[in-house]
Amino acid sequence: MGTGALSFSWHWGGLGTPLSTGPCLEFCHVGYNDSGHYLCRVSDGDNVVESPTLNVTVLVPVANATITPSPPALQVCPGDPVTLRCSVQAGSAPVTFTWLHNGHKVARGPFLELGAIDVGHSGTYQCVATNQLGQDGHRVFRALSPELALEVTPQGTTGHHWSTVAASLGGSFLFLVLLVGGAVGWHRWKNMGARKQQERIPPQPPAPPEEGEVLYTHVVSTKQTGVSPRATTFQDPQVTYAELPATHGRPQECGDIYRNVM
């Protein structure tokens, strides 16, 4: 009831700033953040009254289920404690979680505690998040997480692997050292053989002079009559030539030429 001009304002969560004015409040697209307490205020200019608070819950289907540690793979050793956690990015409560190991149901709840790990825990893990919406809960929504591959490495496998790798690298290095050493030894042996062969070859004797070549053997100097006794140099030497027979080769060296001055 009221008389005169009435004004309406809508408020959410106790905020003083109105969301809208008018007798109706409309939402084009309802989201999860629109949940909360709503009320309207009415004024006739003199008096203000408020409506009872209305609790609005926006039901959101579950979406984007994930596992922590994150997929795709997790490597552990036997005896390690492992706990997996499943969560959803969106979804109205209540949300239930179901765990699958290699496609079979193994547990319920947001956490999967495996305890001390053994080889039997290896395989793929997934969680299924579910919520039921509506007054009677007839609308069911599910979200399936990506698979997590859990690998249990037996003790000693890692050390054996590195031992195998080290042995392989050691064998390759030894082969490389032997190969380089053999190449260096062969090169030195070859150089020593060539050096010894050069030492065994006698030096070549000088070649005999060519046939018909004239060499000086004797130079005889005599004084002519009538020459001044004051002369100190030899005058008109008489030269005797000798022709040495030769076959083939180079001329004799200068050391083979004899000169005798008288």
Short mmCIF file of C-alpha atoms in Angstrom, two decimals:
data_model
loop_
_atom_site.label_atom_id
_atom_site.label_comp_id
_atom_site.label_asym_id
_atom_site.label_seq_id
_atom_site.Cartn_x
_atom_site.Cartn_y
_atom_site.Cartn_z
CA MET A 1 0.00 0.00 0.00
CA GLY A 2 1.05 3.53 -0.61
CA THR A 3 -0.08 6.80 -2.06
CA GLY A 4 1.58 9.27 -4.35
CA ALA A 5 4.55 8.60 -6.62
CA LEU A 6 6.58 5.54 -5.58
CA SER A 7 10.28 4.95 -6.37
CA PHE A 8 12.03 1.56 -6.31
CA SER A 9 15.72 0.62 -5.95
CA TRP A 10 17.40 -2.80 -5.91
CA HIS A 11 20.35 -3.66 -3.68
CA TRP A 12 22.69 -6.67 -3.47
CA GLY A 13 24.69 -7.91 -0.51
CA GLY A 14 23.91 -4.88 1.66
CA LEU A 15 25.51 -2.38 -0.75
CA GLY A 16 24.15 1.15 -0.59
CA THR A 17 24.55 1.75 -4.34
CA PRO A 18 21.48 0.43 -6.14
CA LEU A 19 21.83 -2.14 -8.92
CA SER A 20 18.79 -0.81 -10.71
CA THR A 21 15.61 1.22 -10.31
CA GLY A 22 12.08 0.23 -11.13
CA PRO A 23 9.72 -2.43 -9.89
CA CYS A 24 11.58 -5.23 -11.77
CA LEU A 25 15.24 -6.40 -11.78
CA GLU A 26 16.22 -8.36 -14.85
CA PHE A 27 19.39 -10.39 -15.65
CA CYS A 28 20.28 -11.18 -19.25
CA HIS A 29 22.89 -13.84 -18.37
CA VAL A 30 23.08 -15.23 -14.87
CA GLY A 31 26.53 -16.15 -13.61
CA TYR A 32 28.02 -17.75 -10.53
CA ASN A 33 28.95 -14.31 -9.14
CA ASP A 34 25.29 -13.28 -9.17
CA SER A 35 24.56 -15.48 -6.18
CA GLY A 36 23.83 -13.55 -2.97
CA HIS A 37 21.20 -11.63 -0.98
CA TYR A 38 18.85 -9.23 -2.77
CA LEU A 39 16.31 -6.67 -1.49
CA CYS A 40 14.35 -3.75 -2.84
CA ARG A 41 13.54 -0.39 -1.25
CA VAL A 42 10.39 1.60 -1.92
CA SER A 43 9.86 5.29 -1.13
CA ASP A 44 6.85 7.61 -1.47
CA GLY A 45 8.92 10.66 -0.72
CA ASP A 46 8.23 10.62 3.00
CA ASN A 47 8.68 7.02 4.06
CA VAL A 48 11.06 4.18 2.94
CA VAL A 49 10.33 0.49 3.33
CA GLU A 50 12.50 -2.55 2.51
CA SER A 51 11.47 -5.96 1.26
CA PRO A 52 12.57 -9.15 2.97
CA THR A 53 16.00 -10.40 1.81
CA LEU A 54 15.97 -12.95 -0.95
CA ASN A 55 18.84 -15.44 -1.10
CA VAL A 56 19.61 -16.26 -4.72
CA THR A 57 21.89 -19.24 -5.54
CA VAL A 58 23.12 -19.66 -9.07
CA LEU A 59 23.84 -23.33 -9.75
CA VAL A 60 26.94 -23.85 -11.92
CA PRO A 61 27.84 -27.20 -13.48
CA VAL A 62 31.26 -28.57 -12.63
CA ALA A 63 33.96 -27.79 -15.18
CA ASN A 64 37.71 -28.17 -15.71
CA ALA A 65 38.61 -30.91 -13.26
CA THR A 66 42.39 -31.17 -12.67
CA ILE A 67 44.79 -33.40 -10.74
CA THR A 68 47.72 -32.21 -8.63
CA PRO A 69 50.58 -33.03 -9.31
CA SER A 70 49.75 -32.02 -12.84
CA PRO A 71 49.67 -34.56 -15.67
CA PRO A 72 50.88 -36.00 -17.92
CA ALA A 73 53.46 -38.05 -15.99
CA LEU A 74 54.84 -38.62 -12.50
CA GLN A 75 57.87 -40.79 -11.64
CA VAL A 76 58.36 -42.06 -8.09
CA CYS A 77 60.43 -44.69 -6.29
CA PRO A 78 59.05 -47.60 -4.28
CA GLY A 79 58.20 -46.58 -0.72
CA ASP A 80 57.60 -42.90 -1.53
CA PRO A 81 54.37 -41.45 -0.06
CA VAL A 82 52.11 -40.11 -2.81
CA THR A 83 48.91 -38.09 -2.43
CA LEU A 84 46.84 -36.91 -5.39
CA ARG A 85 44.37 -34.02 -5.20
CA CYS A 86 41.43 -33.33 -7.50
CA SER A 87 39.82 -29.90 -7.91
CA VAL A 88 37.46 -28.07 -10.27
CA GLN A 89 37.65 -24.57 -11.67
CA ALA A 90 33.90 -24.05 -11.35
CA GLY A 91 30.97 -25.94 -9.89
CA SER A 92 28.25 -25.39 -7.36
CA ALA A 93 28.39 -27.37 -4.16
CA PRO A 94 28.06 -30.10 -3.30
CA VAL A 95 30.71 -31.57 -5.60
CA THR A 96 31.70 -35.22 -5.31
CA PHE A 97 34.92 -36.77 -6.58
CA THR A 98 35.57 -40.30 -7.79
CA TRP A 99 39.04 -41.72 -8.54
CA LEU A 100 39.80 -44.12 -11.39
CA HIS A 101 42.89 -46.32 -11.67
CA ASN A 102 43.30 -47.76 -15.17
CA GLY A 103 39.60 -47.06 -15.71
CA HIS A 104 38.37 -48.73 -12.48
CA LYS A 105 36.91 -46.97 -9.45
CA VAL A 106 39.27 -47.11 -6.48
CA ALA A 107 38.26 -44.28 -4.10
CA ARG A 108 36.05 -41.23 -3.43
CA GLY A 109 36.84 -37.76 -2.19
CA PRO A 110 39.03 -34.87 -3.33
CA PHE A 111 42.23 -36.62 -2.10
CA LEU A 112 43.70 -39.99 -3.05
CA GLU A 113 46.32 -41.15 -0.57
CA LEU A 114 48.35 -44.03 -1.98
CA GLY A 115 50.66 -44.32 1.02
CA ALA A 116 53.90 -46.22 0.44
CA ILE A 117 54.17 -46.71 -3.31
CA ASP A 118 54.96 -50.07 -4.89
CA VAL A 119 55.09 -51.32 -8.47
CA GLY A 120 51.39 -52.24 -8.36
CA HIS A 121 50.44 -48.55 -8.15
CA SER A 122 51.79 -47.86 -11.64
CA GLY A 123 49.24 -46.92 -14.27
CA THR A 124 46.90 -44.07 -15.23
CA TYR A 125 44.81 -42.08 -12.76
CA GLN A 126 41.77 -39.87 -13.37
CA CYS A 127 39.21 -38.16 -11.21
CA VAL A 128 35.54 -37.56 -12.02
CA ALA A 129 33.91 -34.45 -10.48
CA THR A 130 30.09 -34.49 -10.19
CA ASN A 131 27.38 -32.12 -8.97
CA GLN A 132 23.59 -32.36 -9.07
CA LEU A 133 21.55 -29.25 -9.82
CA GLY A 134 17.88 -28.43 -9.47
CA GLN A 135 15.46 -28.66 -6.60
CA ASP A 136 15.11 -32.40 -6.94
CA GLY A 137 18.70 -32.99 -8.11
CA HIS A 138 17.66 -34.60 -11.37
CA ARG A 139 20.24 -32.64 -13.40
CA VAL A 140 23.69 -34.25 -12.99
CA PHE A 141 26.90 -32.76 -14.40
CA ARG A 142 30.32 -34.46 -14.64
CA ALA A 143 33.83 -33.28 -15.42
CA LEU A 144 36.64 -35.74 -16.20
CA SER A 145 40.23 -34.73 -15.49
CA PRO A 146 43.19 -35.47 -17.82
CA GLU A 147 45.03 -38.74 -17.24
CA LEU A 148 48.03 -38.84 -14.93
CA ALA A 149 50.56 -41.58 -15.77
CA LEU A 150 52.20 -42.78 -12.55
CA GLU A 151 55.44 -44.72 -13.06
CA VAL A 152 57.08 -46.54 -10.17
CA THR A 153 60.79 -47.01 -10.90
CA PRO A 154 62.32 -50.03 -9.14
CA GLN A 155 65.30 -49.28 -6.92
CA GLY A 156 68.64 -49.60 -8.66
CA THR A 157 67.23 -49.04 -12.13
CA THR A 158 68.46 -45.49 -12.25
CA GLY A 159 71.95 -46.40 -11.01
CA HIS A 160 72.15 -49.34 -13.41
CA HIS A 161 71.15 -47.06 -16.26
CA TRP A 162 73.87 -44.56 -15.45
CA SER A 163 76.40 -47.36 -14.99
CA THR A 164 75.54 -48.66 -18.44
CA VAL A 165 75.88 -45.20 -19.92
CA ALA A 166 79.22 -44.63 -18.16
CA ALA A 167 80.55 -48.01 -19.35
CA SER A 168 79.52 -47.23 -22.90
CA LEU A 169 81.21 -43.82 -22.80
CA GLY A 170 84.36 -45.32 -21.24
CA GLY A 171 84.63 -47.95 -23.97
CA SER A 172 84.21 -45.36 -26.70
CA PHE A 173 86.87 -43.10 -25.13
CA LEU A 174 89.34 -46.02 -24.83
CA PHE A 175 88.81 -46.96 -28.47
CA LEU A 176 89.39 -43.33 -29.51
CA VAL A 177 92.64 -43.16 -27.48
CA LEU A 178 93.92 -46.40 -29.04
CA LEU A 179 93.04 -45.19 -32.52
CA VAL A 180 94.85 -41.87 -32.07
CA GLY A 181 97.87 -43.58 -30.50
CA GLY A 182 98.11 -46.05 -33.38
CA ALA A 183 97.96 -43.26 -35.95
CA VAL A 184 100.69 -41.26 -34.16
CA GLY A 185 102.95 -44.35 -33.84
CA TRP A 186 102.57 -45.27 -37.51
CA HIS A 187 103.42 -41.70 -38.55
CA ARG A 188 106.59 -41.67 -36.41
CA TRP A 189 107.67 -45.12 -37.66
CA LYS A 190 107.23 -43.98 -41.25
CA ASN A 191 109.33 -40.83 -40.68
CA MET A 192 112.12 -42.84 -38.99
CA GLY A 193 112.21 -45.35 -41.86
CA ALA A 194 112.51 -42.56 -44.42
CA ARG A 195 115.30 -40.91 -42.40
CA LYS A 196 117.29 -44.17 -42.13
CA GLN A 197 116.91 -44.85 -45.84
CA GLN A 198 118.31 -41.42 -46.63
CA GLU A 199 121.30 -42.08 -44.34
CA ARG A 200 122.12 -45.38 -46.11
CA ILE A 201 122.33 -43.78 -49.59
CA PRO A 202 126.00 -42.74 -50.28
CA PRO A 203 126.67 -39.28 -51.69
CA GLN A 204 126.99 -39.09 -55.44
CA PRO A 205 130.56 -38.54 -56.73
CA PRO A 206 131.14 -35.56 -58.96
CA ALA A 207 130.55 -36.31 -62.64
CA PRO A 208 133.57 -36.56 -64.96
CA PRO A 209 134.10 -33.75 -67.43
CA GLU A 210 132.54 -33.83 -70.82
CA GLU A 211 134.60 -35.22 -73.67
CA GLY A 212 136.51 -32.53 -75.54
CA GLU A 213 136.53 -30.01 -72.69
CA VAL A 214 139.85 -28.20 -72.22
CA LEU A 215 141.23 -27.82 -68.75
CA TYR A 216 144.34 -25.87 -67.66
CA THR A 217 147.05 -28.15 -66.32
CA HIS A 218 150.21 -26.12 -66.38
CA VAL A 219 150.94 -22.46 -66.85
CA VAL A 220 154.62 -21.70 -67.53
CA SER A 221 155.80 -18.11 -67.62
CA THR A 222 159.15 -17.15 -69.29
CA LYS A 223 160.77 -13.78 -69.82
CA GLN A 224 161.41 -12.61 -73.37
CA THR A 225 164.73 -11.05 -74.37
CA GLY A 226 164.90 -7.34 -74.40
CA VAL A 227 162.50 -6.81 -71.61
CA SER A 228 163.44 -4.31 -68.99
CA PRO A 229 164.93 -5.88 -65.88
CA ARG A 230 162.85 -3.48 -63.80
CA ALA A 231 159.67 -5.24 -64.82
CA THR A 232 158.05 -6.94 -61.85
CA THR A 233 155.22 -8.78 -63.61
CA PHE A 234 155.26 -11.81 -65.78
CA GLN A 235 155.29 -11.20 -69.50
CA ASP A 236 153.57 -13.30 -72.19
CA PRO A 237 153.13 -16.55 -70.32
CA GLN A 238 153.33 -19.70 -72.34
CA VAL A 239 150.42 -22.00 -71.64
CA THR A 240 150.42 -25.70 -72.16
CA TYR A 241 146.97 -27.16 -72.73
CA ALA A 242 145.93 -30.70 -72.01
CA GLU A 243 142.67 -32.19 -73.17
CA LEU A 244 141.26 -34.77 -70.78
CA PRO A 245 139.08 -37.50 -72.17
CA ALA A 246 135.59 -37.65 -70.65
CA THR A 247 132.35 -39.45 -71.27
CA HIS A 248 129.27 -37.84 -69.89
CA GLY A 249 128.49 -35.64 -66.91
CA ARG A 250 129.32 -32.24 -65.55
CA PRO A 251 132.67 -30.42 -65.94
CA GLN A 252 135.19 -30.96 -63.22
CA GLU A 253 135.07 -28.63 -60.31
CA CYS A 254 137.44 -25.78 -59.83
CA GLY A 255 139.38 -27.89 -57.37
CA ASP A 256 140.38 -30.22 -60.21
CA ILE A 257 142.13 -27.47 -62.16
CA TYR A 258 145.87 -27.25 -61.50
CA ARG A 259 147.76 -24.09 -62.12
CA ASN A 260 151.48 -23.88 -61.80
CA VAL A 261 153.15 -20.57 -62.41
CA MET A 262 156.92 -20.49 -62.84
#
